[in-house]
PDB file of C-alpha atoms in Angstrom:
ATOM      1  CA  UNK A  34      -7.185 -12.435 -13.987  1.00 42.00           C
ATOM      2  CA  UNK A  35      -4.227 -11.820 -16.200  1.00 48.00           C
ATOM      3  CA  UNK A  36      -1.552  -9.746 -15.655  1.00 48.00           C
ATOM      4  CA  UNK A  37      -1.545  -6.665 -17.905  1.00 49.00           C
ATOM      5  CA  UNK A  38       0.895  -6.736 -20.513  1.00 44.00           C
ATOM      6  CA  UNK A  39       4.517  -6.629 -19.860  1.00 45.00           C
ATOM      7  CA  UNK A  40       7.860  -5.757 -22.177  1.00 39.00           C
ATOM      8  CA  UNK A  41      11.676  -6.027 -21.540  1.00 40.00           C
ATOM      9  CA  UNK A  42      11.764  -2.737 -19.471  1.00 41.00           C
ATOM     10  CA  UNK A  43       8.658  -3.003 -17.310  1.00 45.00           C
ATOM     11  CA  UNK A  44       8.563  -6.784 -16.988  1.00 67.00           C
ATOM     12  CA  UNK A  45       9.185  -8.090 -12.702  1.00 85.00           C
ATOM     13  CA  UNK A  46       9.734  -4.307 -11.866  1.00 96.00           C
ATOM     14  CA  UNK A  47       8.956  -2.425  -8.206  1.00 97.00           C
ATOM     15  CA  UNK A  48       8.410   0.988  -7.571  1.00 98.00           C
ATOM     16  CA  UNK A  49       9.831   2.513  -5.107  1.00 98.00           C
ATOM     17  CA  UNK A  50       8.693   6.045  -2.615  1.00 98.00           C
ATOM     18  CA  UNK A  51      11.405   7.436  -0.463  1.00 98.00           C
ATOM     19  CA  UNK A  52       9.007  10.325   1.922  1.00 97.00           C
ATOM     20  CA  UNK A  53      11.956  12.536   1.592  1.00 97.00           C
ATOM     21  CA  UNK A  54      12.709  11.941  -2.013  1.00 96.00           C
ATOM     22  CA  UNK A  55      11.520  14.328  -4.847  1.00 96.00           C
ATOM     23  CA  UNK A  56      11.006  10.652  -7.455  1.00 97.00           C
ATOM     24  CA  UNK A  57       9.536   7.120  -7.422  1.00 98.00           C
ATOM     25  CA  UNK A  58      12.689   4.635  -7.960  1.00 98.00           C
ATOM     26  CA  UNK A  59      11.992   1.698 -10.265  1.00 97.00           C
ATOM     27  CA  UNK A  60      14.082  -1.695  -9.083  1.00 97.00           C
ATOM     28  CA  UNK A  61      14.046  -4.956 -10.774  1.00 95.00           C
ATOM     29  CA  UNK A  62      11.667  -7.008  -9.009  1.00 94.00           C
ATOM     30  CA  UNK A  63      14.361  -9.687  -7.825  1.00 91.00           C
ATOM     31  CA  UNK A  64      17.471  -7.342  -7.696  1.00 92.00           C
ATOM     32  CA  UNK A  65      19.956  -9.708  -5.856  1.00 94.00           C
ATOM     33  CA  UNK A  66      22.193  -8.051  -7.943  1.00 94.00           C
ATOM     34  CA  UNK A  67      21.629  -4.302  -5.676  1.00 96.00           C
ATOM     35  CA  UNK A  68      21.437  -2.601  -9.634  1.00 93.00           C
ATOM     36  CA  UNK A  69      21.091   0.818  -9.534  1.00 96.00           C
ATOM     37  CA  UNK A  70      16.967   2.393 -10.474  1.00 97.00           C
ATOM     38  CA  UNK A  71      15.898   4.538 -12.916  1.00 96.00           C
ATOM     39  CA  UNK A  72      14.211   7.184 -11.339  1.00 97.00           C
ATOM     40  CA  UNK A  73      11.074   7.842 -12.532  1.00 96.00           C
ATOM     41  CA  UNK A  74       7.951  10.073 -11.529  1.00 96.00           C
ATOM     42  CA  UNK A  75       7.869  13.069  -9.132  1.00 96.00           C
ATOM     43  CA  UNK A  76       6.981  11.878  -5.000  1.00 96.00           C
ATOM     44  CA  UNK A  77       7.119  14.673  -2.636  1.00 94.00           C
ATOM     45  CA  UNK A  78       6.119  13.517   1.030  1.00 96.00           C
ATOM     46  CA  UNK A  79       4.882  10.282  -0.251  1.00 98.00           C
ATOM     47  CA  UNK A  80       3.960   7.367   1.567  1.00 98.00           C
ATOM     48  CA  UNK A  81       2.209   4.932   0.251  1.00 98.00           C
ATOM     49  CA  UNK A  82       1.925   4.018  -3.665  1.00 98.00           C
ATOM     50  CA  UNK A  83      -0.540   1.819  -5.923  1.00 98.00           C
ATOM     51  CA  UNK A  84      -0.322  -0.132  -9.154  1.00 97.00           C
ATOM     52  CA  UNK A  85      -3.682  -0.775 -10.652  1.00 96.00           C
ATOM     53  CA  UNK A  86      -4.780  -4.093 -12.283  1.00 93.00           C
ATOM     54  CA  UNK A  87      -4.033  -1.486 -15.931  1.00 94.00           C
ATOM     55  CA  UNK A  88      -0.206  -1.180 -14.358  1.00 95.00           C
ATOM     56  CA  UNK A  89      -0.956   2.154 -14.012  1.00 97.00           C
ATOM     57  CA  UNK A  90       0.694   3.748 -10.712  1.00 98.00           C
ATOM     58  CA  UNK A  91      -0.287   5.743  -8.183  1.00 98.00           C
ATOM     59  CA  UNK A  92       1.326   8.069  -6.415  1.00 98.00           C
ATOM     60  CA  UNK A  93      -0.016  10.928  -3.717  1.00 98.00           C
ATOM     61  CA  UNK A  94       2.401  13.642  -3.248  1.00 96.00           C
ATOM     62  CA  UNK A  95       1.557  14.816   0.250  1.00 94.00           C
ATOM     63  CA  UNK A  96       2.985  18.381  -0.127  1.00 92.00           C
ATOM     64  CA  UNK A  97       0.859  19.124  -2.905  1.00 94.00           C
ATOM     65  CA  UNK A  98      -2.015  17.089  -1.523  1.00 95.00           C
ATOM     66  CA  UNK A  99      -2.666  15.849  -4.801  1.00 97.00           C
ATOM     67  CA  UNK A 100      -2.634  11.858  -6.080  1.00 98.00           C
ATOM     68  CA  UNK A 101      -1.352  11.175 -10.094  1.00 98.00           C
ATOM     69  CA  UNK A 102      -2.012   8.573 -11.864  1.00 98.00           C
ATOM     70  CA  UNK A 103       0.656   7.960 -14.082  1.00 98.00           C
ATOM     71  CA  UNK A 104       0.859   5.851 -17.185  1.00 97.00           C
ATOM     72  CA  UNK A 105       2.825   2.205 -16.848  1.00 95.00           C
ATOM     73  CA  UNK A 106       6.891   2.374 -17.899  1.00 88.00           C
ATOM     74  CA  UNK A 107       7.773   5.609 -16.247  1.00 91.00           C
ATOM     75  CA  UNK A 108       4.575   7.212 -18.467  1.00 94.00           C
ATOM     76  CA  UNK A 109       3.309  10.743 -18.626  1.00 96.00           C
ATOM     77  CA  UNK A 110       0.671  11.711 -16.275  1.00 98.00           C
ATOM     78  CA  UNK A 111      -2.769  10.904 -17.075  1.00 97.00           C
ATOM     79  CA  UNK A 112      -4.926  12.500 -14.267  1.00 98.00           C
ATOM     80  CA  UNK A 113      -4.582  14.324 -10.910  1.00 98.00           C
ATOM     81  CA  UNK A 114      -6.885  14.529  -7.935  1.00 98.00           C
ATOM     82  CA  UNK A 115      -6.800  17.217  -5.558  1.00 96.00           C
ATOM     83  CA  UNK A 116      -7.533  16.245  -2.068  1.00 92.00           C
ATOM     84  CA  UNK A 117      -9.480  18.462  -0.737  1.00 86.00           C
ATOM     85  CA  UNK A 118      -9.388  17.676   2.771  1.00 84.00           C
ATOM     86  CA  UNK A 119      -6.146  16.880   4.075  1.00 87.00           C
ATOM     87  CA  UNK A 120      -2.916  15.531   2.790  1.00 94.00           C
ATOM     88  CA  UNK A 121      -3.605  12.027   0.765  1.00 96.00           C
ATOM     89  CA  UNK A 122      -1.151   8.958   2.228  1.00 97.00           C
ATOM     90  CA  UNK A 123      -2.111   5.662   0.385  1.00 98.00           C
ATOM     91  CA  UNK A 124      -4.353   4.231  -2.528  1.00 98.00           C
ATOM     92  CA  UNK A 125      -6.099   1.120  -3.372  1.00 98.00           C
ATOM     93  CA  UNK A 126      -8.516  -0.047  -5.550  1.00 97.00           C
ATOM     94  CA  UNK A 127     -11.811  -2.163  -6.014  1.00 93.00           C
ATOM     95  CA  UNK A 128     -13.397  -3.925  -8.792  1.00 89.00           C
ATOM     96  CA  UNK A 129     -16.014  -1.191  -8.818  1.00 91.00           C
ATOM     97  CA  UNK A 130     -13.508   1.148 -11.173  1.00 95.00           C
ATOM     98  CA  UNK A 131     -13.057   3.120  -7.665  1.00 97.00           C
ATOM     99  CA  UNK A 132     -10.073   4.220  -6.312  1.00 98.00           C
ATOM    100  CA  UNK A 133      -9.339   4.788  -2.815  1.00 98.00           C
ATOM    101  CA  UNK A 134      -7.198   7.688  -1.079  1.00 98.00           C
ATOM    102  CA  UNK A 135      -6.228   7.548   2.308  1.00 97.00           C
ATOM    103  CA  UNK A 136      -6.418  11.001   3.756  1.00 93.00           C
ATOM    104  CA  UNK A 137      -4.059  12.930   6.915  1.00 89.00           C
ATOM    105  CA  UNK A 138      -4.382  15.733   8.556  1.00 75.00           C
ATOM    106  CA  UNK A 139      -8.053  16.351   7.542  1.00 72.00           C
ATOM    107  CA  UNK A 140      -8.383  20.473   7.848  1.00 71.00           C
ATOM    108  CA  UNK A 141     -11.379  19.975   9.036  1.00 74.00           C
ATOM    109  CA  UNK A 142     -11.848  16.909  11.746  1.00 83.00           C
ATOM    110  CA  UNK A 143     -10.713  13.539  12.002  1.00 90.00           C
ATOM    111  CA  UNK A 144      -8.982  11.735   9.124  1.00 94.00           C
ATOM    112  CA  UNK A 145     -11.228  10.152   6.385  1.00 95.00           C
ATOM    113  CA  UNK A 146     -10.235   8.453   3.079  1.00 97.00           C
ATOM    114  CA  UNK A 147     -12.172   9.647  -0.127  1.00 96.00           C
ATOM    115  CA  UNK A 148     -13.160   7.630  -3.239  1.00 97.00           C
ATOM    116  CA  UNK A 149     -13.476   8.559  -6.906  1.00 98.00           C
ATOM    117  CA  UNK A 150     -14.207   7.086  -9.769  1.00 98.00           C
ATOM    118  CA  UNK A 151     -10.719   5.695 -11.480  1.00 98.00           C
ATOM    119  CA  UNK A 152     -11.450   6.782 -14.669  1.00 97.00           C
ATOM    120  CA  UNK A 153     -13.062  10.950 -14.627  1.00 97.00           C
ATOM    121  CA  UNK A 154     -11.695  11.371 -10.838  1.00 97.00           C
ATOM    122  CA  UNK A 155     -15.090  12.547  -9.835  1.00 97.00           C
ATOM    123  CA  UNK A 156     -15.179  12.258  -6.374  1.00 97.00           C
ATOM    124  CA  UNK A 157     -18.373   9.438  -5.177  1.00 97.00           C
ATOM    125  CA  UNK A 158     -17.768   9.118  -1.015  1.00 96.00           C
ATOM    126  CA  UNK A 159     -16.112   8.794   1.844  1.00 96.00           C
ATOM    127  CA  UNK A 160     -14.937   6.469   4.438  1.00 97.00           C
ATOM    128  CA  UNK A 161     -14.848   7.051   7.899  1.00 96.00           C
ATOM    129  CA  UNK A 162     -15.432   5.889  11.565  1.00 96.00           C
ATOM    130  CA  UNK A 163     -15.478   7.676  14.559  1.00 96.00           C
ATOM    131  CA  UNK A 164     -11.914   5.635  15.779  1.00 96.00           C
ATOM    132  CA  UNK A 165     -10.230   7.005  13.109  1.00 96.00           C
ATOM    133  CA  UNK A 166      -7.029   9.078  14.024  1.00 95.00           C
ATOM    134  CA  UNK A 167      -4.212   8.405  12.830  1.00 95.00           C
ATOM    135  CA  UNK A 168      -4.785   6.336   9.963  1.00 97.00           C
ATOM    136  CA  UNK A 169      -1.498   4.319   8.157  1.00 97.00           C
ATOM    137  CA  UNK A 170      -2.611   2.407   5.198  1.00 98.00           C
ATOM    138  CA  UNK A 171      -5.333   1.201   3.416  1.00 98.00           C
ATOM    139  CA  UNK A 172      -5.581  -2.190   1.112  1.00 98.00           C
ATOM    140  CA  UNK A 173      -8.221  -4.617  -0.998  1.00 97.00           C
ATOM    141  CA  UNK A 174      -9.294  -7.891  -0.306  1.00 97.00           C
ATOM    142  CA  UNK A 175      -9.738 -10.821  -2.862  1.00 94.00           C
ATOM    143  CA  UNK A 176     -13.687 -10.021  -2.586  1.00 95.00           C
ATOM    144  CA  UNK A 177     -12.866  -5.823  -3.332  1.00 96.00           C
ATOM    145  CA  UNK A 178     -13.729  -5.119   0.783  1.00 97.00           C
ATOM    146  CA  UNK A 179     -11.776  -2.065   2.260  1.00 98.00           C
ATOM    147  CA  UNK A 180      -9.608  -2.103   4.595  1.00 98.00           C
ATOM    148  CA  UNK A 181      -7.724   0.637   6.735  1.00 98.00           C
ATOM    149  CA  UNK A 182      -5.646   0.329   9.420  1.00 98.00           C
ATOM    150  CA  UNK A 183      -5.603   3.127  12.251  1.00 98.00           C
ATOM    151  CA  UNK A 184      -3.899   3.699  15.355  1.00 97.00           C
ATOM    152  CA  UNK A 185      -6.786   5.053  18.307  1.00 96.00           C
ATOM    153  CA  UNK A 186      -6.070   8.040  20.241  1.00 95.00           C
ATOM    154  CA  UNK A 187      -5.555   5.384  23.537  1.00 95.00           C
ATOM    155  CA  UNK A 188      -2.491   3.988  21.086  1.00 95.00           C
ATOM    156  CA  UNK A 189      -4.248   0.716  19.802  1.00 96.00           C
ATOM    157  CA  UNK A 190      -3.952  -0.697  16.247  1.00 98.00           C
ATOM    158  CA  UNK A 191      -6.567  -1.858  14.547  1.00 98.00           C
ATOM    159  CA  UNK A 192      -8.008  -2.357  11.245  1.00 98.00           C
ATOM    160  CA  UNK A 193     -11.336  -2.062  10.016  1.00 98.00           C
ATOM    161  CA  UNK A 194     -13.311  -3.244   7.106  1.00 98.00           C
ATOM    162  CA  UNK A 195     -15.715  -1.253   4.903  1.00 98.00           C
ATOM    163  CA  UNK A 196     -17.768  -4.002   2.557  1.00 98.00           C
ATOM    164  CA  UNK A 197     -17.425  -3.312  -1.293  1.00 97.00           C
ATOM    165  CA  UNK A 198     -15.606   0.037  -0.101  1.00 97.00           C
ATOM    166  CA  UNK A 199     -18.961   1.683   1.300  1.00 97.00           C
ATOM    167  CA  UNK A 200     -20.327   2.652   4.539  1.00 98.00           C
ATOM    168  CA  UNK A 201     -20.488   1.312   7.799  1.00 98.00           C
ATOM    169  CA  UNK A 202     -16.846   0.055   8.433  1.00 98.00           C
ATOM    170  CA  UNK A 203     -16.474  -2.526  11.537  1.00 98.00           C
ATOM    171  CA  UNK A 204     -13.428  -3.364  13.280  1.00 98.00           C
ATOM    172  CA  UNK A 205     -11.608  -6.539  13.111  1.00 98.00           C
ATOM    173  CA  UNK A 206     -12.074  -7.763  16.877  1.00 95.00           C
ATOM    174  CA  UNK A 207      -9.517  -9.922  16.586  1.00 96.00           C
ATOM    175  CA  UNK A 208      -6.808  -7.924  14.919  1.00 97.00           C
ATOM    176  CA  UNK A 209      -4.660  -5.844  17.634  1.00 96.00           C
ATOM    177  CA  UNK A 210      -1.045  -4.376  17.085  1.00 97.00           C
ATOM    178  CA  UNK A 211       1.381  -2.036  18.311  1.00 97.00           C
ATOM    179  CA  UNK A 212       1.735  -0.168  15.046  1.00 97.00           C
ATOM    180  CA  UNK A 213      -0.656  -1.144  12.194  1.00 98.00           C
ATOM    181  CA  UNK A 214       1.419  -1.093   8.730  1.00 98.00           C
ATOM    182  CA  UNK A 215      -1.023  -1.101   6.044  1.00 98.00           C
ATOM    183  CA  UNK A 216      -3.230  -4.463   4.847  1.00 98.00           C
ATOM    184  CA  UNK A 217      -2.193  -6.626   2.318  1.00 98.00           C
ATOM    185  CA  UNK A 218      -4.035  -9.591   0.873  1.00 97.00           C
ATOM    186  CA  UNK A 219      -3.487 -12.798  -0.758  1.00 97.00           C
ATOM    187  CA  UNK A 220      -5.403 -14.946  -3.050  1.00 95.00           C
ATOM    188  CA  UNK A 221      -7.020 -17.007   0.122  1.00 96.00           C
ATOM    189  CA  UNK A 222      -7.806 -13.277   1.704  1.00 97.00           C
ATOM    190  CA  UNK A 223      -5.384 -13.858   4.587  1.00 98.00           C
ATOM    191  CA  UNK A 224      -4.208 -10.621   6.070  1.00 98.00           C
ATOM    192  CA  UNK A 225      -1.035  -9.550   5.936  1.00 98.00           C
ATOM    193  CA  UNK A 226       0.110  -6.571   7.694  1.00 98.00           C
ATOM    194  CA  UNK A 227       3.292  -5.392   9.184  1.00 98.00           C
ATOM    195  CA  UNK A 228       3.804  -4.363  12.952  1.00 98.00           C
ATOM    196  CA  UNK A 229       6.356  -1.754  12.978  1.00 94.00           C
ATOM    197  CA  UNK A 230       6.341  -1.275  16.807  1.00 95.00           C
ATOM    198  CA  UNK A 231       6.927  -5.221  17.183  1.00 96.00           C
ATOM    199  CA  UNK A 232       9.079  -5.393  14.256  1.00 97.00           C
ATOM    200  CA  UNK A 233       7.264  -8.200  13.085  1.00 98.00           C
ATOM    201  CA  UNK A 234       5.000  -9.214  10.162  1.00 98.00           C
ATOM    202  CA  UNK A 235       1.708 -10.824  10.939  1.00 98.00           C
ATOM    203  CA  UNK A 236      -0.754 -12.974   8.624  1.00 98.00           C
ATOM    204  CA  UNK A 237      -4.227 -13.531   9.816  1.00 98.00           C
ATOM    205  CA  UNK A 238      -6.662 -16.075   8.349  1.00 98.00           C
ATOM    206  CA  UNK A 239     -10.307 -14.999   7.585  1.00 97.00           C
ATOM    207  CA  UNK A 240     -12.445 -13.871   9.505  1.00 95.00           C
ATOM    208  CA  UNK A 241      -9.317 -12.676  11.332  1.00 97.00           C
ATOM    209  CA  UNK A 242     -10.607 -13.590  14.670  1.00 94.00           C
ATOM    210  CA  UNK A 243      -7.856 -16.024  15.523  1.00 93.00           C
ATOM    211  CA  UNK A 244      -3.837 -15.791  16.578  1.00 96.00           C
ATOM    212  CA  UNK A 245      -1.872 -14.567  13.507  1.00 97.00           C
ATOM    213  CA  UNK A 246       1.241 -16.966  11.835  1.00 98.00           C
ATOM    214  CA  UNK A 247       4.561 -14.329  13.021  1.00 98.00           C
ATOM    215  CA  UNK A 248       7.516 -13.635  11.379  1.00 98.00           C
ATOM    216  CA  UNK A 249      10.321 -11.235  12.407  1.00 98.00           C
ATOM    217  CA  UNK A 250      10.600  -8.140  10.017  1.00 98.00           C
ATOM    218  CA  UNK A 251      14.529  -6.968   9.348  1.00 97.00           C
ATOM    219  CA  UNK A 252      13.698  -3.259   9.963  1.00 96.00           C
ATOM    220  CA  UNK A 253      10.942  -0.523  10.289  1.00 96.00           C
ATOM    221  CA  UNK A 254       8.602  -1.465   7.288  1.00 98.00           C
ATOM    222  CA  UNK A 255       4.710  -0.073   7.227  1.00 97.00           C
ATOM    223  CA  UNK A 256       4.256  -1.337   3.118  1.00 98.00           C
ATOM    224  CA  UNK A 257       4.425  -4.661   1.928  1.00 98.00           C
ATOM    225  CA  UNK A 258       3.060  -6.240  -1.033  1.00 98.00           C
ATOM    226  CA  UNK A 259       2.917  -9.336  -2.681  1.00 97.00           C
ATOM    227  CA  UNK A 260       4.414  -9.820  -6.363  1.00 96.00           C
ATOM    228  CA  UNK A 261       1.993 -11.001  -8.997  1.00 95.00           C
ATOM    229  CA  UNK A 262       2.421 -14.623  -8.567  1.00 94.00           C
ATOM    230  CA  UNK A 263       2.569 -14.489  -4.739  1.00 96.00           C
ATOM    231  CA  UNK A 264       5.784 -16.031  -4.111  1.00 97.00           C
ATOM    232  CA  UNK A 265       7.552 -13.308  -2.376  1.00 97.00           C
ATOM    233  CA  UNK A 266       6.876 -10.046   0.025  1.00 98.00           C
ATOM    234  CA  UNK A 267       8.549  -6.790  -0.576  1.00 98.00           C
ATOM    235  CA  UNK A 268       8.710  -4.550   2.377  1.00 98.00           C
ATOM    236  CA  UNK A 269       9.948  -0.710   2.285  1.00 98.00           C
ATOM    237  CA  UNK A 270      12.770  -0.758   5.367  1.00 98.00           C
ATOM    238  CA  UNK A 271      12.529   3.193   6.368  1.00 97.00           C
ATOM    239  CA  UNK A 272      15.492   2.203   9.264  1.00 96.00           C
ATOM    240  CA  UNK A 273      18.010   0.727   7.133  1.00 97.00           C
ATOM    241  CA  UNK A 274      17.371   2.208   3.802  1.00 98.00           C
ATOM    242  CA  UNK A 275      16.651  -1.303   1.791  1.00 98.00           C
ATOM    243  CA  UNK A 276      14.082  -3.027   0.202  1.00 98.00           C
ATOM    244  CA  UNK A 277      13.630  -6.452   2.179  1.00 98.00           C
ATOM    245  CA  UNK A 278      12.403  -9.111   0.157  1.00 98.00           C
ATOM    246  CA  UNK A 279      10.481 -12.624   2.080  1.00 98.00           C
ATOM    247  CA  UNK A 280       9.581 -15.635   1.075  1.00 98.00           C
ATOM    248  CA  UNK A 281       5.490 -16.141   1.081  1.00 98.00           C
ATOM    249  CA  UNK A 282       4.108 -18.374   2.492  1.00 98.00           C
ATOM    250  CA  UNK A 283       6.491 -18.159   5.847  1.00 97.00           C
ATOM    251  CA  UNK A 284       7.640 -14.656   5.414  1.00 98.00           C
ATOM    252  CA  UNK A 285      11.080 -16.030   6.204  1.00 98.00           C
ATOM    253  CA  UNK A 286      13.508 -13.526   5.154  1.00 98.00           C
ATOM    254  CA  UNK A 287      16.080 -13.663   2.051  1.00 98.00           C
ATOM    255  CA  UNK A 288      17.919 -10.521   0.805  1.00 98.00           C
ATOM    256  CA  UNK A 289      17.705  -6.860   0.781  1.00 98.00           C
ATOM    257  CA  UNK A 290      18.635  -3.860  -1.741  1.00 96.00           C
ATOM    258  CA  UNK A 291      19.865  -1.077  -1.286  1.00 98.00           C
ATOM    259  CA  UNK A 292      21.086   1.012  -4.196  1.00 98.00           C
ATOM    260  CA  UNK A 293      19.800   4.650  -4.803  1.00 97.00           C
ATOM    261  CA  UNK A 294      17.834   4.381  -1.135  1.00 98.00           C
ATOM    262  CA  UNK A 295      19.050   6.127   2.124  1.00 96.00           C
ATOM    263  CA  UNK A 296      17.603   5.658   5.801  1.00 96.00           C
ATOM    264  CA  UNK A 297      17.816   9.263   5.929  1.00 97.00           C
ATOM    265  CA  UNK A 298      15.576   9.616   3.350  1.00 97.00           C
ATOM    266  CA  UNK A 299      12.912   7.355   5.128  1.00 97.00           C
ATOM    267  CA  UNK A 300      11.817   4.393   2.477  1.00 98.00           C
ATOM    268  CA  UNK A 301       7.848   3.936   2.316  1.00 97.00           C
ATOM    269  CA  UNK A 302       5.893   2.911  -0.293  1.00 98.00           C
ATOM    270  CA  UNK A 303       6.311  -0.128  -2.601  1.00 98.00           C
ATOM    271  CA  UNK A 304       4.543  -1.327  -5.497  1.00 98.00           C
ATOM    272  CA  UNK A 305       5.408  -4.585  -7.270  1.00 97.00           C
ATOM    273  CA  UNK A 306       4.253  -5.025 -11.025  1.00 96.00           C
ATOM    274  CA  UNK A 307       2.736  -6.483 -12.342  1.00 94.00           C
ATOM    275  CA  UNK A 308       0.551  -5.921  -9.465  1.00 92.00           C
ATOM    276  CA  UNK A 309      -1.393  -9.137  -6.960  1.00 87.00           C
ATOM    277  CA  UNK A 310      -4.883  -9.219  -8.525  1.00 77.00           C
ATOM    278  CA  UNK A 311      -7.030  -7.745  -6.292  1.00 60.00           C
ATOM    279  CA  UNK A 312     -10.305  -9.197  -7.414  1.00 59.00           C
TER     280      UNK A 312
END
């Protein structure tokens, strides 16, 4: 799949959600340079963010529990769900024009994550499991499979997988951390997914049954993503206010920035564009 089409100001860009923020920050994508963002669309108590294959993003603002799709290039708004349930964390995607929303605090029992159609927002399911409790992040696989990692009331991370994004989800057996950051993907559907209690960054290789490849992580990050072409990981660093940037494959570490971000302020979500294919 292509990437969608790029000009001088939106070309290699991230965005950037700080949970105690009140705007997404927009970075060049290799800013060696520590250049200060443009700041961009409203984030209030976000965590997690989403470009879609379109290079729309997508951004939940947790006080307002609503998500908003906004337009690519610091665009206008263009819809926004209200969640309904609880207060809406993280997105991702499928190939099925469905958009997934990671839900907290669910008013009315355990956490679940909702799904709606990307286009008309009309609401089509809902994901859940009777583990779920305190769900971190959710993320797409090559093949447009679900997954969402959770932390167990008897403090275990795991992850679980929902084929195509529907019902039943199943748990990874062989995927156990101290505290789950959400899933990435690459284009061989290896798992990548940060362990914030280990300060570490794991990759496991499908089915995920086996010992993951370790790398060390440079601070508390639970988000990061892959850039388009897969070369590099970008990690949100909540503990020292940065954006960390890896190589990938390896994950060996190779500069961070840190202009217009504050560990006070509690970095999250990051979204590279254009954004990894997901399908």
């Amino acid at each position: 799949m292509k990437p969608p089409p790029t000009d001088g100001a939106t070309a290699a860009r991230i965005a950037v959600a700080q949970f105690g923020s009140s705007s997404v920050l927009w970075y060049p994508l290799n800013d060696k340079k520590n250049a200060p963002p443009t700041v961009c669309e409203p984030a209030t108590s976000t965590n997690g963010i989403a470009i879609d294959r379109y290079g729309n993003l997508w951004v939940p603002n947790g006080i307002a529990n609503t998500t908003t799709e906004y337009a690519p290039n610091c665009g206008s708004a263009k819809q926004t769900i209200p969640d309904k349930t609880g207060e809406p964390a993280d997105v991702t995607f499928n190939g099925t024009n469905h958009v997934y929303i990671l839900n907290l605090n669910n008013k009315s029992g355990p956490p679940t994550v909702e799904y709606y159609n990307a286009t008309t927002g009309a609401q089509l399911g809902t994901l859940s499991n009777s583990s779920f409790y305190n769900l971190e992040g959710i993320g797409t696989d090559r093949l447009g499979n679900v997954f969402i990692s959770n932390l167990t009331k008897n403090n275990v991370g795991i992850v679980l997988e929902f084929p195509k994004g529907k019902m039943p989800g199943t748990q990874l057996s062989g995927v156990s951390l101290g505290l789950p950051g959400a899933p990435a993907f690459d284009r061989s559907n290896n798992l990548i997914i940060a362990d914030w209690l280990r300060n570490t960054i794991d990759v496991f290789a499908p089915p995920y049954n086996g010992s993951p490849s370790t790398a060390p992580l440079e601070g508390t990050s639970i988000w990061c993503k892959l850039n388009y072409g897969q070369s590099h990981l970008y990690c949100g660093d909540a503990a020292n206010g940065s954006i960390d940037v890896y190589s990938y494959p390896g994950n060996a570490y190779q500069y961070s920035y840190t202009s217009g971000l504050s560990p006070s302020a509690l970095v999250t979500g990051v979204a590279p564009y254009p954004a990894a294919p997901y399908k």
